Amino acid sequence: MSGNALVDPSNPSLRSWVSGASDADGDFPIQNLPYGTLDGGPAVRIGNRALCLRDALDAGLFVKKLSSNDDFLMALDVAWLNGLAELEPEQLKMLRWNLAHFFAEGSPLRKQVEPLLRDADAAAEDAPFVVGDYTDFYASLHHATNVGSMFRPTNPLLPNWKHVPIGYHGRGSSIVPSGTGVTRPHGQTVTSDDGPPSFGPTKLLDYELEVGFFVGRGNELGTTIPVADAWNHIFGFVLVNDWSARDVQKWEYQPLGPFLAKNFATTVSPWVVTREALEPYRVPGPPRTVDDPKVLAYLDDPNGCNLDVTLEVFISSATMRAQGLASTLISRASFRDMFWTPAQMLAHHASNGCNMQAGDLLASGTVSGTTKDSRGCLLERTWRGAEPITLGDGSERKFLLDGDEVIMRGYCVKAGLPRIGFGECRGIVLPAKS
Ligand code: CA
């Protein structure tokens, strides 16, 4: 192993020999190096290619400090990223820098690494983590205000909202990888506010554009994660589609919040973008006005930051795909506009001594901005169906129809830095089962 076996991937001028890694509009330059699962084990993506970490280990490519580390070896034996996420920050940094050495232009290891590379798209068959617990927040002020004003016109934002990051416990077992079909769910719905309900397929199926993050190192039951340290407990970020049945939600959400309207499927993008790769895109946050209440001390993050991630949603109908038409852009928003930060969400979640575990998924809630075209779900975008949108095939949508494909994309751009992307989070709506 040569003396320069560790290369800092955050160097913006670093280039790679891997195909697609240096495309200006690509998501996966050498500065990104997201992790996913491929062929039953952890893998890293660069450009259009992926490398199974086990293959690199078997070829003797890792530096000795890693290849002789028991925790690292055990992590590679786990089929998902749950083991990798628990590694100490120094080990993860060494891994990341070692991988950058593999892929850097002029690397002496190119001849050994190149034959090991695989098609990155194969990874989408697996979700990156076995998710023990999934929690979904409600952290966008614009989304909460819009939705609140539809359901409670005189009282859109409840008095707790600016004090406490609101969330609900979702369901880990129904988290699915990008590309999985989503069957239109059945549920109880009503035609008048007081019922009586009937049971059948939802008529108001919606998506929610969200960013999720996986917990790395957790905390023991009865202990907490201080907000100033919370960022360091985050392993990485993905795109999340929190599929929602609005008619079911409306009838069931009081008094305990969402339940069957949400837990029939949640789609995640396959490649987990590490917090290290996103460091250059941290921005001061959250945006608050002088009228906003001061947050309680346990949520007051001295390093408080949001992430400047541009998020987009597209819809493609079955007709559009058959005709070869491009999908239609429905909205574009920024994750930097969130009122509550990822660190605040994680610190709050653990603030009562709740034990967070490696691979737990925390999602942000729908990301919406101030303008109509930055609203992150159809409920808001069509204002509950009052303002339908038109797709590329001329058809109108108030909510999703069978055959519609929802495609989410996310990326970071900043002058002088390569674009860092999240890839795609996709799902096609399948007809209800009879
Ligand atoms: Ca949600």
Coordinates of C-alpha atoms and ligand atoms in Angstrom, one line a residue:
M1 CA 0.0 0.0 0.0
S2 CA 1.5 3.3 -1.0
G3 CA 2.0 6.1 1.6
N4 CA -0.9 8.2 0.2
A5 CA -3.5 5.5 0.7
L6 CA -5.8 8.0 2.3
V7 CA -7.2 10.8 0.1
D8 CA -9.5 13.6 1.4
P9 CA -12.6 13.4 -0.8
S10 CA -13.8 16.8 0.3
N11 CA -11.1 18.4 -1.9
P12 CA -13.3 20.0 -4.5
S13 CA -10.6 19.7 -7.3
L14 CA -10.3 15.9 -6.8
R15 CA -11.3 13.9 -9.9
S16 CA -12.0 10.3 -10.5
W17 CA -11.2 7.7 -13.3
V18 CA -14.7 6.1 -12.8
S19 CA -17.2 6.5 -15.6
G20 CA -19.9 9.1 -14.9
A21 CA -18.1 10.4 -11.8
S22 CA -17.0 13.7 -13.4
D23 CA -20.2 14.5 -15.3
A24 CA -21.2 18.1 -14.4
D25 CA -24.9 17.1 -13.9
G26 CA -24.1 13.8 -12.2
D27 CA -25.1 13.0 -8.7
F28 CA -22.2 10.9 -7.6
P29 CA -18.8 12.5 -7.9
I30 CA -15.8 11.3 -5.8
Q31 CA -16.8 14.0 -3.2
N32 CA -20.1 12.2 -2.6
L33 CA -19.4 8.4 -2.1
P34 CA -22.8 7.4 -0.7
Y35 CA -23.4 4.0 0.8
G36 CA -26.0 1.4 -0.2
T37 CA -26.5 -2.3 -0.2
L38 CA -25.6 -4.6 -3.1
D39 CA -25.4 -8.3 -3.4
G40 CA -26.1 -8.8 0.3
G41 CA -23.6 -6.4 1.8
P42 CA -22.5 -2.7 2.1
A43 CA -21.5 -0.9 -1.1
V44 CA -20.3 2.5 -2.1
R45 CA -21.4 4.3 -5.2
I46 CA -19.4 6.5 -7.6
G47 CA -20.6 7.7 -11.0
N48 CA -22.6 4.9 -12.6
R49 CA -20.7 2.2 -10.7
A50 CA -20.7 0.6 -7.3
L51 CA -18.2 -1.3 -5.3
C52 CA -19.1 -3.9 -2.7
L53 CA -16.9 -3.3 0.3
R54 CA -16.5 -7.0 0.9
D55 CA -15.0 -7.4 -2.6
A56 CA -12.4 -4.7 -1.8
L57 CA -11.6 -6.4 1.5
D58 CA -11.1 -9.8 -0.2
A59 CA -8.8 -8.1 -2.7
G60 CA -6.7 -6.7 0.2
L61 CA -7.3 -3.1 -0.9
F62 CA -8.1 -1.5 2.5
V63 CA -5.4 0.0 4.7
K64 CA -4.3 -2.3 7.5
K65 CA -5.9 -0.2 10.3
L66 CA -9.3 -0.9 8.7
S67 CA -8.8 -4.5 7.4
S68 CA -7.6 -5.5 10.9
N69 CA -10.4 -3.8 12.8
D70 CA -13.0 -6.3 14.2
D71 CA -15.9 -3.8 14.1
F72 CA -15.3 -3.0 10.5
L73 CA -15.0 -6.7 9.6
M74 CA -18.3 -7.4 11.4
A75 CA -20.0 -4.5 9.7
L76 CA -19.1 -5.9 6.3
D77 CA -20.8 -9.2 7.3
V78 CA -24.1 -7.4 7.8
A79 CA -26.4 -7.5 4.8
W80 CA -27.4 -3.9 5.2
L81 CA -25.7 -0.7 6.5
N82 CA -26.7 -1.2 10.1
G83 CA -23.3 -2.4 11.1
L84 CA -21.4 0.3 9.1
A85 CA -23.5 3.1 10.7
E86 CA -22.4 2.1 14.2
L87 CA -18.7 2.5 13.5
E88 CA -16.7 5.2 15.3
P89 CA -16.3 8.5 13.3
E90 CA -12.6 7.9 12.9
Q91 CA -13.2 4.5 11.3
L92 CA -15.8 5.9 9.0
K93 CA -13.5 8.7 8.0
M94 CA -10.7 6.3 7.3
L95 CA -13.0 4.2 5.2
R96 CA -14.2 7.2 3.2
W97 CA -10.6 8.5 2.7
N98 CA -9.5 5.0 1.7
L99 CA -12.3 4.8 -0.9
A100 CA -11.4 8.1 -2.3
H101 CA -7.9 6.8 -2.8
F102 CA -9.3 3.8 -4.8
F103 CA -11.2 6.1 -7.1
A104 CA -9.0 9.2 -7.5
E105 CA -7.5 10.0 -10.8
G106 CA -4.0 8.4 -11.1
S107 CA -4.7 5.9 -8.3
P108 CA -2.2 3.1 -8.3
L109 CA -5.1 0.7 -7.3
R110 CA -7.1 1.4 -10.5
K111 CA -6.1 -1.9 -12.1
Q112 CA -7.3 -3.8 -9.0
V113 CA -10.5 -1.8 -8.3
E114 CA -11.8 -1.5 -11.9
P115 CA -12.7 -5.2 -12.4
L116 CA -14.6 -5.2 -9.1
L117 CA -17.0 -2.4 -10.1
R118 CA -20.6 -3.3 -10.7
D119 CA -23.7 -1.6 -12.1
A120 CA -24.9 0.8 -9.5
D121 CA -28.6 0.6 -10.5
A122 CA -28.7 -3.0 -9.2
A123 CA -28.6 -1.6 -5.7
A124 CA -32.1 -0.3 -5.9
E125 CA -33.5 -3.8 -5.2
D126 CA -32.7 -3.4 -1.6
A127 CA -33.5 -0.8 1.0
P128 CA -30.2 0.4 2.5
F129 CA -31.1 -0.4 6.2
V130 CA -33.2 -2.7 8.2
V131 CA -35.2 0.0 9.8
G132 CA -36.1 -0.8 13.4
D133 CA -38.0 2.4 14.0
Y134 CA -39.2 5.1 11.8
T135 CA -40.4 8.5 13.0
D136 CA -41.8 11.2 10.8
F137 CA -41.7 14.8 11.8
Y138 CA -43.7 17.8 10.6
A139 CA -40.9 20.4 10.5
S140 CA -41.8 22.7 7.6
L141 CA -43.6 25.8 8.8
H142 CA -45.1 26.4 5.3
H143 CA -46.4 22.9 5.1
A144 CA -47.9 22.9 8.6
T145 CA -49.5 26.3 8.0
N146 CA -51.0 25.3 4.6
V147 CA -52.3 21.9 5.8
G148 CA -53.5 23.4 9.1
S149 CA -55.5 26.1 7.2
M150 CA -57.3 23.5 5.2
F151 CA -58.3 21.3 8.1
R152 CA -58.7 24.1 10.7
P153 CA -59.2 27.4 8.8
T154 CA -59.5 29.5 12.0
N155 CA -56.6 27.9 13.8
P156 CA -54.0 26.7 11.3
L157 CA -50.9 26.5 13.5
L158 CA -51.5 24.9 16.9
P159 CA -49.9 26.7 19.9
N160 CA -47.3 24.0 20.5
W161 CA -45.9 24.0 16.9
K162 CA -43.1 26.5 17.2
H163 CA -42.0 25.1 20.6
V164 CA -41.8 21.4 20.0
P165 CA -40.8 19.4 16.8
I166 CA -44.0 17.5 16.2
G167 CA -43.8 13.9 15.0
Y168 CA -45.4 10.6 15.0
H169 CA -44.1 7.0 15.1
G170 CA -44.3 5.4 11.6
R171 CA -43.8 1.8 10.7
G172 CA -40.3 0.4 9.9
S173 CA -41.6 -2.8 8.2
S174 CA -43.4 -1.0 5.3
I175 CA -40.3 1.1 4.3
V176 CA -39.6 0.1 0.7
P177 CA -36.7 0.8 -1.7
S178 CA -37.1 3.1 -4.7
G179 CA -38.8 1.3 -7.6
T180 CA -41.2 -0.7 -5.4
G181 CA -44.8 -0.5 -6.6
V182 CA -47.2 1.0 -4.1
T183 CA -50.7 -0.7 -3.9
R184 CA -53.5 1.8 -3.4
P185 CA -54.6 1.1 0.2
H186 CA -58.1 0.5 1.6
G187 CA -59.3 2.5 4.5
Q188 CA -62.2 4.1 6.3
T189 CA -63.5 7.3 4.7
V190 CA -66.5 9.5 5.3
T191 CA -68.5 11.8 3.1
S192 CA -69.6 14.0 6.0
D193 CA -67.4 15.1 8.9
D194 CA -69.3 13.0 11.5
G195 CA -69.6 9.8 9.4
P196 CA -70.7 7.1 9.1
P197 CA -67.7 5.7 7.4
S198 CA -67.4 3.2 4.6
F199 CA -64.4 1.0 3.8
G200 CA -62.7 0.9 0.4
P201 CA -59.8 2.0 -1.7
T202 CA -58.6 5.6 -1.0
K203 CA -59.7 8.1 -3.5
L204 CA -57.2 10.8 -2.4
L205 CA -53.8 9.1 -2.6
D206 CA -50.9 11.6 -2.3
Y207 CA -47.1 11.7 -2.0
E208 CA -45.1 13.7 0.5
L209 CA -41.7 15.0 -0.5
E210 CA -39.3 14.6 2.4
V211 CA -35.7 14.2 3.5
G212 CA -34.9 11.4 5.9
F213 CA -31.8 10.6 7.9
F214 CA -30.5 7.4 9.3
V215 CA -29.2 7.3 12.9
G216 CA -25.6 6.2 13.2
R217 CA -24.4 5.7 16.8
G218 CA -27.4 5.7 19.1
N219 CA -27.9 6.3 22.8
E220 CA -28.7 3.9 25.7
L221 CA -32.2 3.8 27.0
G222 CA -32.5 6.5 29.7
T223 CA -29.8 8.7 28.3
T224 CA -30.1 11.6 25.8
I225 CA -28.4 13.0 22.7
P226 CA -27.4 16.7 23.4
V227 CA -28.5 18.9 20.5
A228 CA -24.9 20.2 20.1
D229 CA -23.7 16.6 19.5
A230 CA -26.7 15.4 17.5
W231 CA -25.3 16.1 14.0
N232 CA -22.5 13.6 14.8
H233 CA -25.0 10.8 15.5
I234 CA -26.5 11.1 12.0
F235 CA -25.1 8.6 9.5
G236 CA -26.5 10.0 6.3
F237 CA -29.5 11.3 4.4
V238 CA -32.0 9.9 1.8
L239 CA -35.0 11.1 -0.1
V240 CA -38.3 9.9 1.4
N241 CA -41.8 9.6 -0.1
D242 CA -44.3 9.4 2.7
W243 CA -47.3 8.1 0.7
S244 CA -50.5 9.3 2.3
A245 CA -54.2 8.5 1.9
R246 CA -55.8 11.9 2.6
D247 CA -59.4 10.8 3.0
V248 CA -58.4 8.1 5.5
Q249 CA -56.1 10.6 7.3
K250 CA -58.9 13.1 7.6
W251 CA -61.2 10.6 9.4
E252 CA -58.6 8.9 11.6
Y253 CA -56.1 11.6 12.6
Q254 CA -57.8 12.9 15.7
P255 CA -57.1 12.4 18.6
L256 CA -53.8 10.5 18.2
G257 CA -52.4 11.5 14.8
P258 CA -51.7 9.6 11.6
F259 CA -52.0 5.8 11.5
L260 CA -53.2 3.7 8.6
A261 CA -53.3 6.7 6.3
K262 CA -49.5 6.6 6.3
N263 CA -48.1 3.2 7.2
F264 CA -49.0 1.2 4.0
A265 CA -45.7 2.3 2.3
T266 CA -42.9 4.7 2.7
T267 CA -40.3 4.8 -0.1
V268 CA -36.6 5.7 0.4
S269 CA -33.9 6.4 -2.2
P270 CA -31.2 3.6 -2.3
W271 CA -28.0 5.6 -1.7
V272 CA -27.3 7.2 1.7
V273 CA -25.5 10.5 1.3
T274 CA -23.2 10.8 4.3
R275 CA -23.2 13.8 6.5
E276 CA -19.5 14.2 5.7
A277 CA -20.4 14.7 2.0
L278 CA -23.0 17.3 2.9
E279 CA -20.8 19.4 5.2
P280 CA -20.1 22.0 2.5
Y281 CA -23.9 22.5 2.1
R282 CA -24.7 23.3 5.8
V283 CA -26.4 26.7 6.0
P284 CA -27.3 28.8 9.0
G285 CA -30.7 27.9 10.3
P286 CA -33.4 27.6 11.0
P287 CA -35.0 30.8 9.7
R288 CA -36.9 32.4 12.5
T289 CA -38.4 35.9 12.9
V290 CA -38.3 38.2 15.9
D291 CA -41.8 37.2 16.7
D292 CA -41.0 33.5 17.0
P293 CA -40.6 32.1 20.5
K294 CA -37.1 31.4 21.7
V295 CA -36.5 27.7 21.7
L296 CA -36.0 25.9 25.0
A297 CA -32.4 25.3 26.0
Y298 CA -32.3 21.6 25.1
L299 CA -33.2 22.5 21.5
D300 CA -31.0 25.5 21.2
D301 CA -28.2 24.3 18.9
P302 CA -25.1 26.4 19.0
N303 CA -24.0 24.9 15.6
G304 CA -27.6 25.0 14.3
C305 CA -27.8 24.4 10.7
N306 CA -30.0 23.3 7.8
L307 CA -28.9 21.7 4.6
D308 CA -29.1 23.5 1.3
V309 CA -30.7 20.6 -0.7
T310 CA -32.9 21.4 -3.7
L311 CA -35.8 18.9 -3.9
E312 CA -38.0 18.2 -6.9
V313 CA -41.0 16.1 -7.5
F314 CA -42.1 14.8 -10.9
I315 CA -45.1 12.7 -12.0
S316 CA -45.3 10.5 -15.0
S317 CA -48.6 8.9 -16.0
A318 CA -48.8 5.5 -17.6
T319 CA -49.8 7.2 -20.8
M320 CA -46.8 9.5 -20.7
R321 CA -44.5 6.6 -20.3
A322 CA -46.1 4.7 -23.1
Q323 CA -45.7 7.8 -25.4
G324 CA -42.2 8.4 -24.3
L325 CA -43.0 11.8 -22.8
A326 CA -40.8 13.3 -20.1
S327 CA -42.2 13.3 -16.6
T328 CA -43.8 16.6 -15.5
L329 CA -42.1 18.8 -12.8
I330 CA -44.7 19.3 -10.1
S331 CA -42.7 21.2 -7.5
R332 CA -39.3 22.4 -6.4
A333 CA -38.4 23.3 -2.8
S334 CA -35.3 23.7 -0.6
F335 CA -34.6 21.8 2.6
R336 CA -32.9 24.9 3.9
D337 CA -36.3 26.4 4.6
M338 CA -37.2 23.9 7.3
F339 CA -38.1 25.4 10.7
W340 CA -36.7 22.5 12.7
T341 CA -33.2 21.1 11.9
P342 CA -32.2 17.5 11.7
A343 CA -30.1 17.9 14.9
Q344 CA -33.1 19.4 16.7
M345 CA -35.4 16.5 15.6
L346 CA -32.9 13.9 16.8
A347 CA -32.1 15.7 20.1
H348 CA -35.8 16.1 20.8
H349 CA -36.5 12.4 20.0
A350 CA -34.0 11.3 22.6
S351 CA -34.7 14.1 25.1
N352 CA -37.0 11.8 27.2
G353 CA -34.4 9.0 27.3
C354 CA -35.8 7.2 24.3
N355 CA -33.0 5.0 22.9
M356 CA -32.2 5.8 19.3
Q357 CA -30.6 2.9 17.4
A358 CA -28.3 2.6 14.3
G359 CA -30.6 2.4 11.3
D360 CA -33.5 4.2 12.8
L361 CA -35.0 6.5 10.2
L362 CA -36.2 10.0 11.0
A363 CA -37.9 11.9 8.2
S364 CA -38.5 15.7 8.1
G365 CA -42.1 15.9 7.1
T366 CA -43.2 17.4 3.8
V367 CA -40.8 20.0 2.6
S368 CA -42.7 23.1 1.3
G369 CA -41.6 26.6 0.5
T370 CA -43.5 29.8 0.3
T371 CA -44.7 29.7 -3.3
K372 CA -47.3 27.4 -4.9
D373 CA -44.7 25.6 -7.0
S374 CA -42.7 24.8 -4.0
R375 CA -45.4 22.8 -2.2
G376 CA -44.3 19.3 -1.5
C377 CA -47.5 17.3 -1.7
L378 CA -50.6 17.3 -3.9
L379 CA -52.9 18.2 -1.0
E380 CA -51.1 21.6 -0.9
R381 CA -50.1 21.8 -4.6
T382 CA -53.7 21.4 -5.8
W383 CA -55.1 23.0 -2.7
R384 CA -57.1 19.9 -1.8
G385 CA -58.1 19.4 -5.4
A386 CA -59.5 22.9 -6.0
E387 CA -56.6 23.8 -8.3
P388 CA -55.7 20.7 -10.4
I389 CA -52.4 20.5 -12.1
T390 CA -51.9 19.5 -15.7
L391 CA -49.5 16.7 -16.7
G392 CA -47.4 16.4 -19.9
D393 CA -50.1 14.2 -21.6
G394 CA -52.8 16.9 -21.0
S395 CA -54.5 15.1 -18.2
E396 CA -55.4 16.8 -14.9
R397 CA -54.5 15.6 -11.4
K398 CA -56.0 16.5 -8.1
F399 CA -54.6 13.3 -6.4
L400 CA -52.7 10.3 -7.8
L401 CA -54.3 7.9 -10.2
D402 CA -53.3 4.2 -10.7
G403 CA -50.3 4.0 -13.0
D404 CA -48.9 7.3 -11.9
E405 CA -45.2 7.2 -11.1
V406 CA -43.9 9.7 -8.5
I407 CA -40.2 10.6 -9.0
M408 CA -38.3 12.6 -6.4
R409 CA -34.8 14.0 -6.9
G410 CA -32.5 16.0 -4.6
Y411 CA -29.2 17.7 -5.1
C412 CA -26.8 20.3 -3.7
V413 CA -25.0 22.9 -5.8
K414 CA -22.6 25.6 -4.8
A415 CA -20.1 27.7 -6.7
G416 CA -16.7 26.0 -6.9
L417 CA -17.9 22.6 -5.7
P418 CA -19.1 19.6 -7.7
R419 CA -22.8 18.8 -7.5
I420 CA -23.7 16.3 -4.8
G421 CA -26.9 14.4 -5.6
F422 CA -29.2 11.9 -3.9
G423 CA -30.2 10.0 -7.0
E424 CA -33.9 9.2 -7.3
C425 CA -36.8 8.0 -5.1
R426 CA -39.4 6.4 -7.4
G427 CA -42.7 4.5 -7.0
I428 CA -45.6 3.6 -9.3
V429 CA -49.2 3.5 -7.9
L430 CA -50.7 0.0 -8.4
P431 CA -54.5 -0.6 -8.4
A432 CA -56.1 -1.5 -5.1
K433 CA -56.4 -5.2 -4.5
S434 CA -60.0 -6.4 -4.6
Ligands
CA1 CA -45.0 12.9 6.3

